Structure formats: C-alpha cells, structure tokens
Amino acid sequence: MSPRWVPSKRVSGEDTGGGGGGGGRPLTRRRVLARHPLARFLLRRTATAVLLAVGVTLVTFVLTNLVPGDPAAAGLGQRAIGDPAIVAQFRHHYGLDKPLPIQYVTYLGNLLHGDLGESQQSHQPVLDDLSTAVPATLELAGAAIVVSLVVGVAFGVVAALRRDRLTDQLLRVVSLLGVSVPTFWLALLAFYVFFYRLGWAPGSGRLDPGMTAPPHVTGLYTVDAALAGQWPVFWSAVGHLALPALVLTAYTVGLLTRFTRSAVLEVLNQDYVRAARAKGLPGRAVLFQYVLRAALVPVVTVAGLAFGALLSGTVLVESIFAWPGLGAYAYRSATTLDLPAVMGVGLVVGLVYLTVNLAVDVLYGVIDPRVRVQ
Amino acid sequence: MTTATVLEISGLTLDLGGRRILGGVDLAVRPGQVHGLAGESGSGKTMTGLAALGLLPPGARTGGRIELEGTDLLTLPPRQLAALRGRSVSMVFQDPSTSLHPMLSIGHQLTDHLRHHLKLDRKTAKERAAALLTQVRIPNPREALVRYPHQFSGGMRQRIAIAIALACEPKVLIADEPTTALDVTVQAGVLRLLRGLCDDLGLAVLLVTHDLGVMSAIADQVSVMRHGLVVETGPRGRVLTDPQHEYTRTLLDSLPGRSTV
C-alpha cells in the first residue's frame, strides 16, 4: 500500500539546478507554480478530485436506478397502487416517466442549484435532511477517528519498540479483538452494559431529553455548545457522544495499531535510522523525526481507509444508539426506497471518500518530498 | 609511525546468537592515517566498525577493549557513549541512497546532531552546514541545504553523508564500504576526498572494504581479516606486495590481472 511514487528528477553531476536566475522572463502563474512543487501538486490533485466528483454523481445515479424496486410502489399506499392514474401522476411528479439520460441531466442541473430533490418520506428537501444528519455523523466519526489515531499510533509505536515482549503480546491481542469483534455486537453489548446495567452512559440520541440543541453554527453539538458557552449542553453532548464513538473506535484502533507496528518495525531496520543513531542523536529525536516521519506514510493511507470504514460502520451504530445521523437516515431511506434521499446519501458518502482521499494524497505530499516532484 | 594511536582495539571478541563473530581483533588507528580493513564478506569487518560506535545488533556480547584516547567504549555507560557517537567517532555507511533519510532535507540532516552535540543555534548550525558542503565540494551549498537526498546523484549523496559524519569534527571516521555502491567513475572522487580530509584534518579513518583496489589507492596501513580474526597487519606497500599470510596472498591472487606467485 505504498503511495504512488512519482519518478523524481535528479540533479546530476555538478549542476544543482542554478535555480534563482532565469533571466528577465515575466513571473507567470506557471512559473510561480513551478517554484512551489507543493502548490502545483495540490492544484493537480484538486482538479482530479473535481472530475471524480462528477463520476460520483453518475455512479450514484446509475446504481440507484438499477435497484430492482418501484419507488411508486414504496411511496404510495396499498390502494393507490391499484389506481394507474395515481401511479402515473406519482411517476410524472417525480420525473420518473422520462428517459434515464434526461433524468440524469435534470439531476445534475438541480445539483448545481443545491437541489437534491425532495424526500418521499419526510416530504422535505433532501438537502435539509442531510444538513442535520451529516454533522451528526461527522461529529461521531470525527471523534472516533481522532481518538483512534492517537491511541492506535501510540499502541503501534509502543508495540514495535517492545517487539515480542509482554506489552507487544498484549497489544497484539487487543488489536486482534478490535478488528475481529463485529461493531453492531459491540454496540449492543456496550449499550446494555454501560447504559442498562451500570447506568454510566446516558441513553440514546445526541442530547438528554428536554434539552434543546445549541444554536446552529457547525452542526456539531459539542462545538456549537462550547461556542455558545452552554456548558450543561456541552457536557450532555459529550456524554452522549462518548459511548457510540468509543464503540466505533474499536475497529480502527485495532487496524491502526497493527499497521503502525509493522510500519515502525520496517523503518527501524532502515539504514538511515542506524545512521541517525550513529550521529549520537537522542532516542527521542530518532523516534519522532526519523522513524515516525517515514512510518506515517502507510499509516496515513490506512487512516484514510479507516475513516471510510467508520462511515459505513455508523449505519449500525447509529441505529442502535438512535443517533440521528447519516447512517440512520441511509437505513431509513433505503428500506423505504426513498430514491432522492438514497441518492443524496450516496452523493455525500462519495464526496466524503473523495475528500478523505484528497486529504491523504495531500498529506503524502507534505510528509514525503519525493511525491511532490513530478 | 610515531604518532599516538587514537583508536585502539585490543582482543575484541563478539558473540551473536551463540555464534562467535569476532575472535580477538587487534587494530590501532592513528590520526592522519587511513587504516584499511580488508577481508571477504562475513569476515567481521563491518561488525568491528559497528562495535566502535556501540551500534551492534541487540543481543550482541562483546569482550576485549575498544579505546578512544584511553577511554574504553565497550564499558562506557549508554549516555556517555551517545555523547561520543557522531561527536568523536562517526560513521559513513555503504549506500548513501539508504543511509540518508529520504524525507528530511539535507540541511536538517546536517544540522540536527551539530545542534545537539555542539549546542549551536539554528543560524550558526546552518552556516557551518553550508561550509561543510563546500568542504566536500557540493556546488551551491546554500541551495543544497533545502534540497532532499533524491535530488542528488549517488556520488554527491555520499559526499553529503561524509559532510554529516565530519560535522562535529570527530577524531575517528569509520567508513564502511563507502564506495561500493557508487559508480566506478565516482569512486575515485570520493576516495580522494576521504584521503584529503584525513591529511588536512588529521582525521583517523578506519576504511572497511573488500576491495583491494580501493585499499591500495588510499590506505596507509592495511589489516586483513578472516573468520573474525586479523591475520595480517602492516604498511600498505608491504602487505600488498609482499603478503606474509597465505590468505592475503589468496585475496591478492583473486584480483584480475595480478598474481604473487
């Protein structure tokens, strides 16, 4: 899972490039970019991401239309289905009677205006539904990935440094459990133990009953409550967030521990680490500057994938904890064949993946100078 | 050879995983001299070099003495050994494409130990780094500092590695096959550089190599190792033209176009 190394340009012989000169040519945009490999790299990656986003819309559209199920049948009541006139009117209202390519173009045009259609279940614009569901899920998945990164990388480094000793063995068991325990089962168990039995965790939802949501700024209740200085709301939001987020962490911590451990072990064997020790650098400097820097490349890759896995994991966890997020919304829309909503969810998930991949690519460029050079 | 030895290895033994790697190595390296250590793969040359830096693989058991100006490195506490490493004894590794960190700039790798050992501030360290690059004949040293290893050719990378090793003005430089990974055309330049630094700075160089051609080009003294023992030591001229030990003769005979019989 190595990044795509771009063949690097070498400075050969006695020529180190000269750089600075360049005569009196005007400083065009191209020349500015040529001097900033990182900026050029970012621009290229972002352009690719935009193209991919269009691809995502096409895939969501086609996949949704391939679903063997009649939205009319799902959207209308038992009796209405028997009436061809009502069915035809339903299909006409939602544009389902037009040819697929036309439907796609209409869909794209509407997307550009921020119109994702109207949910057949909530009878609200899908965009409105998503604007409450997406922040809820981002808060959950974001908290989980941050905790996972900190804990997983720390566990992985410790395991590698204590290779084959007791600590390593224990961490191996922990990470193995983390990746193998099914998330939904862990969610049920955690809910049962910490809420029902011990009463340590608050119940389901994002806030205690009777509490009103903080003023909308980011949609993340913890952040919004802190911004508004509503500390009881903040602590309630944190309390509700903790258990589902920790349940989601189990898998990603396991995954990141295993990858970090093997990445660090591989780097520890590199000549440049031995050379760094030969320079008499303190162990801390060798670890943080020489070892972790190189080990982070594969870890970043896996963290990106793990974030994707988190988003799909939320479908089950959100259902169990009644967390009003994207997963719960996706589940509801899919089971009721609410096509505009399903497409909206598909689009958001696709875009989140794209963003995460873009972020991973950018991080490669930041971590490893060889990736920047074309 | 009247100058005092700076690095004296006596009766060095090394056991690793129940196997005896070194069986009592004796070597004396003097300032301003290149001491060549020859021998086939697995004869213990590299291990001897690593032992002098305390960089042996975990689980290695050593005996004998490695004295740096009278201080025994083998019994030195880890902290004090780390203080000498890169400061008084430094090392150049075989392959500069793996011994330089690919993701850290040349400037970073040239200054971090400078700042650690000599407590220099960022600016002074940077200036010293640029001067070092000039010393190893890297063109445009200031610009080279912000570049990364992959932007240099193999020969230049090894020069940079040598600059890193010399940064804290060590007394002893251990060079482990420093030209083996380089093109033949570049080898001569790097060897000349090592020889020049040795003469100019009064550096004691322990040159580990299996290449007797390299040896004959720059070494003052030559020791030949086999199976973890030094079988022959002497001035280059004598060892290479009038070898006393049969194994040295075999080594020389294996060179193309040369024969002592």
Coordinates of N, CA and C in Angstrom, one line a residue, chain A residues 138 160 233 284 353 363:
Chain A
L138 N -20.6 13.3 11.2 CA -19.3 13.8 11.2 C -18.7 14.0 12.6
A160 N 5.9 -1.8 18.6 CA 7.1 -2.1 17.8 C 8.4 -1.9 18.6
V233 N -25.2 21.9 28.2 CA -25.5 21.2 26.9 C -24.2 20.6 26.3
R284 N 14.8 10.0 21.5 CA 13.5 10.6 21.3 C 13.5 11.3 19.9
Y353 N -15.6 10.4 0.9 CA -14.5 9.5 0.5 C -13.4 10.3 -0.4
L363 N -1.4 14.8 2.3 CA -0.5 14.5 3.4 C 0.7 13.8 2.9

